[in-house]
mmCIF file of C-alpha atoms in Angstrom:
data_model
loop_
_atom_site.group_PDB
_atom_site.id
_atom_site.type_symbol
_atom_site.label_atom_id
_atom_site.label_comp_id
_atom_site.label_asym_id
_atom_site.label_seq_id
_atom_site.Cartn_x
_atom_site.Cartn_y
_atom_site.Cartn_z
ATOM 1 C CA UNK N 157 -51.008 -47.661 -3.347
ATOM 2 C CA UNK N 158 -50.323 -51.773 -2.101
ATOM 3 C CA UNK N 159 -46.784 -51.835 -0.168
ATOM 4 C CA UNK N 160 -43.593 -54.213 -0.470
ATOM 5 C CA UNK N 161 -41.406 -55.304 2.804
ATOM 6 C CA UNK N 162 -37.970 -56.167 2.219
ATOM 7 C CA UNK N 163 -36.100 -58.374 4.990
ATOM 8 C CA UNK N 164 -33.597 -57.036 6.008
ATOM 9 C CA UNK N 165 -33.042 -53.996 4.998
ATOM 10 C CA UNK N 166 -28.787 -55.042 4.949
ATOM 11 C CA UNK N 167 -27.151 -57.554 6.146
ATOM 12 C CA UNK N 168 -23.076 -58.216 6.064
ATOM 13 C CA UNK N 169 -21.982 -62.163 5.556
ATOM 14 C CA UNK N 170 -18.757 -63.378 5.577
ATOM 15 C CA UNK N 171 -17.663 -65.104 1.824
ATOM 16 C CA UNK N 172 -19.147 -68.205 1.801
ATOM 17 C CA UNK N 173 -22.380 -68.416 3.993
ATOM 18 C CA UNK N 174 -25.776 -68.482 2.720
ATOM 19 C CA UNK N 175 -28.188 -65.383 3.200
ATOM 20 C CA UNK N 176 -31.907 -64.997 2.553
ATOM 21 C CA UNK N 177 -34.312 -62.214 1.964
ATOM 22 C CA UNK N 178 -37.467 -61.910 2.148
ATOM 23 C CA UNK N 179 -40.134 -60.104 0.736
ATOM 24 C CA UNK N 180 -44.012 -59.618 1.251
ATOM 25 C CA UNK N 181 -47.322 -58.059 -0.041
ATOM 26 C CA UNK N 182 -48.895 -57.396 2.667
ATOM 27 C CA UNK N 183 -51.786 -55.496 1.579
ATOM 28 C CA UNK N 184 -52.081 -57.825 -1.568
ATOM 29 C CA UNK N 185 -51.668 -60.950 -3.005
ATOM 30 C CA UNK N 186 -49.071 -61.313 -5.764
ATOM 31 C CA UNK N 187 -49.383 -64.230 -7.923
ATOM 32 C CA UNK N 188 -45.724 -62.744 -9.299
ATOM 33 C CA UNK N 189 -42.752 -61.385 -8.362
ATOM 34 C CA UNK N 190 -39.503 -60.216 -9.587
ATOM 35 C CA UNK N 191 -35.811 -59.509 -8.901
ATOM 36 C CA UNK N 192 -33.525 -57.407 -9.787
ATOM 37 C CA UNK N 193 -30.361 -56.310 -8.014
ATOM 38 C CA UNK N 194 -28.502 -53.489 -8.707
ATOM 39 C CA UNK N 195 -24.831 -52.403 -8.241
ATOM 40 C CA UNK N 196 -23.390 -49.793 -7.333
ATOM 41 C CA UNK N 197 -24.661 -46.291 -8.922
ATOM 42 C CA UNK N 198 -25.396 -48.533 -12.175
ATOM 43 C CA UNK N 199 -28.949 -49.913 -13.541
ATOM 44 C CA UNK N 200 -32.019 -52.489 -12.366
ATOM 45 C CA UNK N 201 -31.196 -55.523 -13.718
ATOM 46 C CA UNK N 202 -33.346 -58.553 -13.748
ATOM 47 C CA UNK N 203 -32.879 -61.779 -12.253
ATOM 48 C CA UNK N 204 -35.956 -63.342 -12.002
ATOM 49 C CA UNK N 205 -38.853 -63.765 -12.233
ATOM 50 C CA UNK N 206 -40.914 -65.730 -9.686
ATOM 51 C CA UNK N 207 -44.475 -67.115 -9.921
ATOM 52 C CA UNK N 208 -45.919 -68.272 -6.359
ATOM 53 C CA UNK N 209 -46.718 -72.171 -6.689
ATOM 54 C CA UNK N 210 -44.095 -72.548 -9.511
ATOM 55 C CA UNK N 211 -40.194 -72.514 -10.669
ATOM 56 C CA UNK N 212 -38.588 -69.250 -10.740
ATOM 57 C CA UNK N 213 -37.313 -68.085 -14.542
ATOM 58 C CA UNK N 214 -34.289 -66.579 -14.600
ATOM 59 C CA UNK N 215 -32.787 -65.215 -16.897
ATOM 60 C CA UNK N 216 -29.798 -65.599 -18.445
ATOM 61 C CA UNK N 217 -26.639 -65.431 -16.600
ATOM 62 C CA UNK N 218 -27.844 -65.378 -13.696
ATOM 63 C CA UNK N 219 -27.047 -69.211 -12.033
ATOM 64 C CA UNK N 220 -29.860 -69.970 -10.608
ATOM 65 C CA UNK N 221 -28.067 -72.652 -7.953
ATOM 66 C CA UNK N 222 -26.486 -69.915 -5.687
ATOM 67 C CA UNK N 223 -29.797 -67.749 -5.908
ATOM 68 C CA UNK N 224 -32.349 -69.566 -4.959
ATOM 69 C CA UNK N 225 -35.970 -68.350 -5.244
ATOM 70 C CA UNK N 226 -38.703 -69.873 -3.416
ATOM 71 C CA UNK N 227 -42.380 -68.449 -3.586
ATOM 72 C CA UNK N 228 -44.340 -70.428 -2.023
ATOM 73 C CA UNK N 229 -47.544 -68.526 -0.709
ATOM 74 C CA UNK N 230 -49.727 -65.616 -2.333
ATOM 75 C CA UNK N 231 -47.785 -63.148 -0.160
ATOM 76 C CA UNK N 232 -43.998 -64.089 0.335
ATOM 77 C CA UNK N 233 -41.147 -64.896 -1.845
ATOM 78 C CA UNK N 234 -37.609 -65.192 -1.324
ATOM 79 C CA UNK N 235 -34.766 -64.950 -2.668
ATOM 80 C CA UNK N 236 -31.210 -67.684 -0.222
ATOM 81 C CA UNK N 237 -28.198 -65.903 -1.840
ATOM 82 C CA UNK N 238 -25.890 -68.971 -1.679
ATOM 83 C CA UNK N 239 -22.492 -69.976 -0.269
ATOM 84 C CA UNK N 240 -22.474 -65.904 -1.383
ATOM 85 C CA UNK N 241 -18.918 -64.190 -2.113
ATOM 86 C CA UNK N 242 -17.932 -60.314 -2.027
ATOM 87 C CA UNK N 243 -18.920 -60.018 -6.052
ATOM 88 C CA UNK N 244 -22.066 -61.088 -5.111
ATOM 89 C CA UNK N 245 -21.908 -57.399 -3.178
ATOM 90 C CA UNK N 246 -24.795 -55.453 -4.367
ATOM 91 C CA UNK N 247 -28.859 -54.031 -3.521
ATOM 92 C CA UNK N 248 -31.234 -56.984 -4.160
ATOM 93 C CA UNK N 249 -34.822 -54.966 -5.046
ATOM 94 C CA UNK N 250 -38.288 -57.018 -5.156
ATOM 95 C CA UNK N 251 -41.763 -55.835 -7.033
ATOM 96 C CA UNK N 252 -44.486 -57.562 -6.820
ATOM 97 C CA UNK N 253 -47.490 -57.337 -9.079
ATOM 98 C CA UNK N 254 -51.308 -58.953 -8.186
ATOM 99 C CA UNK N 255 -52.015 -59.663 -12.143
ATOM 100 C CA UNK N 256 -49.637 -61.962 -12.507
ATOM 101 C CA UNK N 257 -47.588 -59.798 -14.105
ATOM 102 C CA UNK N 258 -49.833 -59.153 -16.991
ATOM 103 C CA UNK N 259 -50.745 -55.462 -15.859
ATOM 104 C CA UNK N 260 -47.144 -54.408 -15.215
ATOM 105 C CA UNK N 261 -48.372 -51.279 -14.285
ATOM 106 C CA UNK N 262 -49.314 -52.248 -11.402
ATOM 107 C CA UNK N 263 -45.994 -53.121 -10.691
ATOM 108 C CA UNK N 264 -45.185 -52.109 -6.453
ATOM 109 C CA UNK N 265 -42.278 -52.274 -5.823
ATOM 110 C CA UNK N 266 -39.839 -53.149 -2.852
ATOM 111 C CA UNK N 267 -37.510 -50.521 -0.033
ATOM 112 C CA UNK N 268 -34.664 -53.144 -1.046
ATOM 113 C CA UNK N 269 -31.927 -54.989 0.871
ATOM 114 C CA UNK N 270 -27.409 -54.253 1.283
ATOM 115 C CA UNK N 271 -26.420 -57.543 0.694
ATOM 116 C CA UNK N 272 -22.463 -56.196 1.950
ATOM 117 C CA UNK N 273 -20.425 -59.781 1.364
ATOM 118 C CA UNK N 274 -16.989 -59.809 3.301
ATOM 119 C CA UNK K 1469 -27.825 -56.006 -23.489
ATOM 120 C CA UNK K 1470 -31.534 -54.580 -23.925
ATOM 121 C CA UNK K 1471 -31.333 -51.585 -21.991
ATOM 122 C CA UNK K 1472 -31.477 -48.400 -23.360
ATOM 123 C CA UNK K 1473 -29.660 -45.437 -22.439
ATOM 124 C CA UNK K 1474 -29.940 -42.638 -20.524
ATOM 125 C CA UNK K 1475 -28.839 -38.477 -21.224
ATOM 126 C CA UNK K 1476 -27.517 -37.641 -19.438
ATOM 127 C CA UNK K 1477 -26.000 -39.684 -16.704
ATOM 128 C CA UNK K 1478 -25.737 -36.935 -14.961
ATOM 129 C CA UNK K 1479 -27.201 -33.173 -14.221
ATOM 130 C CA UNK K 1480 -26.821 -30.878 -11.690
ATOM 131 C CA UNK K 1481 -29.269 -26.867 -11.836
ATOM 132 C CA UNK K 1482 -30.059 -25.084 -9.352
ATOM 133 C CA UNK K 1483 -33.529 -24.786 -7.482
ATOM 134 C CA UNK K 1484 -36.353 -23.524 -9.598
ATOM 135 C CA UNK K 1485 -35.124 -24.917 -13.157
ATOM 136 C CA UNK K 1486 -36.350 -27.727 -14.762
ATOM 137 C CA UNK K 1487 -34.827 -31.030 -15.373
ATOM 138 C CA UNK K 1488 -35.089 -32.642 -18.634
ATOM 139 C CA UNK K 1489 -33.510 -36.350 -19.531
ATOM 140 C CA UNK K 1490 -34.010 -38.380 -22.211
ATOM 141 C CA UNK K 1491 -34.362 -42.279 -22.489
ATOM 142 C CA UNK K 1492 -34.037 -44.440 -25.356
ATOM 143 C CA UNK K 1493 -35.015 -47.924 -25.662
ATOM 144 C CA UNK K 1494 -33.972 -50.658 -28.217
ATOM 145 C CA UNK K 1495 -37.436 -52.709 -29.009
ATOM 146 C CA UNK K 1496 -41.026 -52.251 -29.387
ATOM 147 C CA UNK K 1497 -43.045 -51.419 -26.622
ATOM 148 C CA UNK K 1498 -46.136 -51.220 -25.519
ATOM 149 C CA UNK K 1499 -45.210 -48.986 -22.211
ATOM 150 C CA UNK K 1500 -42.788 -46.974 -21.203
ATOM 151 C CA UNK K 1501 -42.381 -45.841 -17.399
ATOM 152 C CA UNK K 1502 -41.070 -43.294 -15.594
ATOM 153 C CA UNK K 1503 -39.482 -44.368 -12.199
ATOM 154 C CA UNK K 1504 -37.334 -42.152 -9.334
ATOM 155 C CA UNK K 1505 -34.812 -44.131 -6.694
ATOM 156 C CA UNK K 1506 -33.222 -41.737 -3.755
ATOM 157 C CA UNK K 1507 -30.200 -42.853 -2.959
ATOM 158 C CA UNK K 1508 -29.959 -45.880 -1.251
ATOM 159 C CA UNK K 1509 -33.420 -46.650 -1.669
ATOM 160 C CA UNK K 1510 -36.248 -48.766 -3.561
ATOM 161 C CA UNK K 1511 -37.595 -47.134 -6.752
ATOM 162 C CA UNK K 1512 -40.955 -44.644 -6.595
ATOM 163 C CA UNK K 1513 -43.204 -44.967 -9.981
ATOM 164 C CA UNK K 1514 -43.841 -41.952 -10.372
ATOM 165 C CA UNK K 1515 -45.544 -42.405 -14.418
ATOM 166 C CA UNK K 1516 -46.827 -44.628 -17.419
ATOM 167 C CA UNK K 1517 -47.283 -43.774 -21.101
ATOM 168 C CA UNK K 1518 -48.950 -46.613 -23.079
ATOM 169 C CA UNK K 1519 -46.897 -45.956 -26.293
ATOM 170 C CA UNK K 1520 -50.511 -44.590 -28.123
ATOM 171 C CA UNK K 1521 -49.436 -41.928 -25.871
ATOM 172 C CA UNK K 1522 -47.011 -38.747 -27.063
ATOM 173 C CA UNK K 1523 -47.370 -36.850 -23.487
ATOM 174 C CA UNK K 1524 -48.280 -37.460 -21.059
ATOM 175 C CA UNK K 1525 -48.282 -34.797 -17.595
ATOM 176 C CA UNK K 1526 -48.393 -35.528 -13.784
ATOM 177 C CA UNK K 1527 -48.546 -32.549 -11.343
ATOM 178 C CA UNK K 1528 -44.817 -31.263 -12.550
ATOM 179 C CA UNK K 1529 -43.897 -33.962 -13.700
ATOM 180 C CA UNK K 1530 -44.131 -34.262 -18.674
ATOM 181 C CA UNK K 1531 -43.316 -36.965 -19.894
ATOM 182 C CA UNK K 1532 -42.840 -37.821 -23.776
ATOM 183 C CA UNK K 1533 -42.489 -40.559 -25.976
ATOM 184 C CA UNK K 1534 -41.247 -41.054 -30.023
ATOM 185 C CA UNK K 1535 -41.862 -44.682 -30.352
ATOM 186 C CA UNK K 1536 -40.656 -43.899 -33.935
ATOM 187 C CA UNK K 1537 -36.774 -42.604 -32.156
ATOM 188 C CA UNK K 1538 -38.099 -45.287 -29.496
ATOM 189 C CA UNK K 1539 -37.244 -42.038 -27.254
ATOM 190 C CA UNK K 1540 -38.573 -40.816 -24.462
ATOM 191 C CA UNK K 1541 -38.230 -37.120 -21.939
ATOM 192 C CA UNK K 1542 -39.220 -36.419 -18.648
ATOM 193 C CA UNK K 1543 -39.174 -32.827 -18.212
ATOM 194 C CA UNK K 1544 -39.607 -32.032 -13.162
ATOM 195 C CA UNK K 1545 -40.486 -28.791 -13.847
ATOM 196 C CA UNK K 1546 -39.330 -25.993 -11.503
ATOM 197 C CA UNK K 1547 -37.341 -27.862 -9.737
ATOM 198 C CA UNK K 1548 -37.002 -28.496 -5.275
ATOM 199 C CA UNK K 1549 -33.956 -30.374 -3.526
ATOM 200 C CA UNK K 1550 -36.679 -33.141 -3.137
ATOM 201 C CA UNK K 1551 -35.779 -33.782 -5.944
ATOM 202 C CA UNK K 1552 -31.781 -35.005 -6.168
ATOM 203 C CA UNK K 1553 -32.458 -38.555 -6.900
ATOM 204 C CA UNK K 1554 -31.653 -40.899 -9.344
ATOM 205 C CA UNK K 1555 -34.181 -41.688 -12.538
ATOM 206 C CA UNK K 1556 -35.086 -43.969 -14.018
ATOM 207 C CA UNK K 1557 -37.259 -45.993 -17.971
ATOM 208 C CA UNK K 1558 -38.509 -48.937 -17.824
ATOM 209 C CA UNK K 1559 -40.154 -50.438 -20.540
ATOM 210 C CA UNK K 1560 -41.801 -53.613 -20.301
ATOM 211 C CA UNK K 1561 -39.512 -54.556 -24.519
ATOM 212 C CA UNK K 1562 -43.258 -55.096 -25.835
ATOM 213 C CA UNK K 1563 -43.981 -58.597 -23.336
ATOM 214 C CA UNK K 1564 -46.790 -58.630 -21.292
ATOM 215 C CA UNK K 1565 -45.098 -61.128 -18.656
ATOM 216 C CA UNK K 1566 -44.231 -58.396 -16.697
ATOM 217 C CA UNK K 1567 -40.798 -58.264 -16.936
ATOM 218 C CA UNK K 1568 -39.557 -54.719 -16.462
ATOM 219 C CA UNK K 1569 -35.993 -53.411 -18.728
ATOM 220 C CA UNK K 1570 -34.136 -50.599 -17.155
ATOM 221 C CA UNK K 1571 -32.516 -48.223 -18.049
ATOM 222 C CA UNK K 1572 -29.399 -46.728 -16.978
ATOM 223 C CA UNK K 1573 -30.516 -43.862 -15.203
ATOM 224 C CA UNK K 1574 -30.002 -39.852 -14.546
ATOM 225 C CA UNK K 1575 -28.002 -38.785 -11.150
ATOM 226 C CA UNK K 1576 -30.362 -35.546 -10.915
ATOM 227 C CA UNK K 1577 -29.093 -33.348 -7.923
ATOM 228 C CA UNK K 1578 -30.918 -29.991 -7.603
ATOM 229 C CA UNK K 1579 -29.328 -27.673 -5.715
ATOM 230 C CA UNK K 1580 -30.684 -25.409 -2.682
#
């Protein structure tokens, strides 16, 4: 199957700093990528939909100025957590779709990035 | 919240036993998927069932879907210790946007 990678797999940062997380589709071009957040022992919550070459669409309640998403190429989307605070500590997971999201049964998930903000 | 409920939240069984997890959702759907997540890892896609299907099998997995009750179940037969993980259902909320709405998940522990 298609492979999606995330980097870094884990990161620890100080409060107030910014952290960038990369999501890459390794063997296919992803017109659409999705970013999810998962708190410990909880489910995944969709944060935003990222379409190549256009602005991301954020879910209600997600601060777009805090969670900056860039999808500049068909194989890479980045999520930047700006001025991170301890409450931003979470597991961030991306998924990528080669078909613009329509055939969502072709959505492939990355391994996740564990962010800990001290 | 549009997220559904999964039940039970936690399940502990002995190796060889069957495990059944249930998922309820709130909106109409086109499809429903089940995923597995090992601790601290990403998601592994298990099976997809379309809204016009009632039952689907894949190896030791059996999924049922009852759209009238807005519910689905995942049965893992002859469980193994390696099946220990969290299991989530996800629906599309009857959209074609690719967005997935995840259930709360069931944590399964299979004791050797």
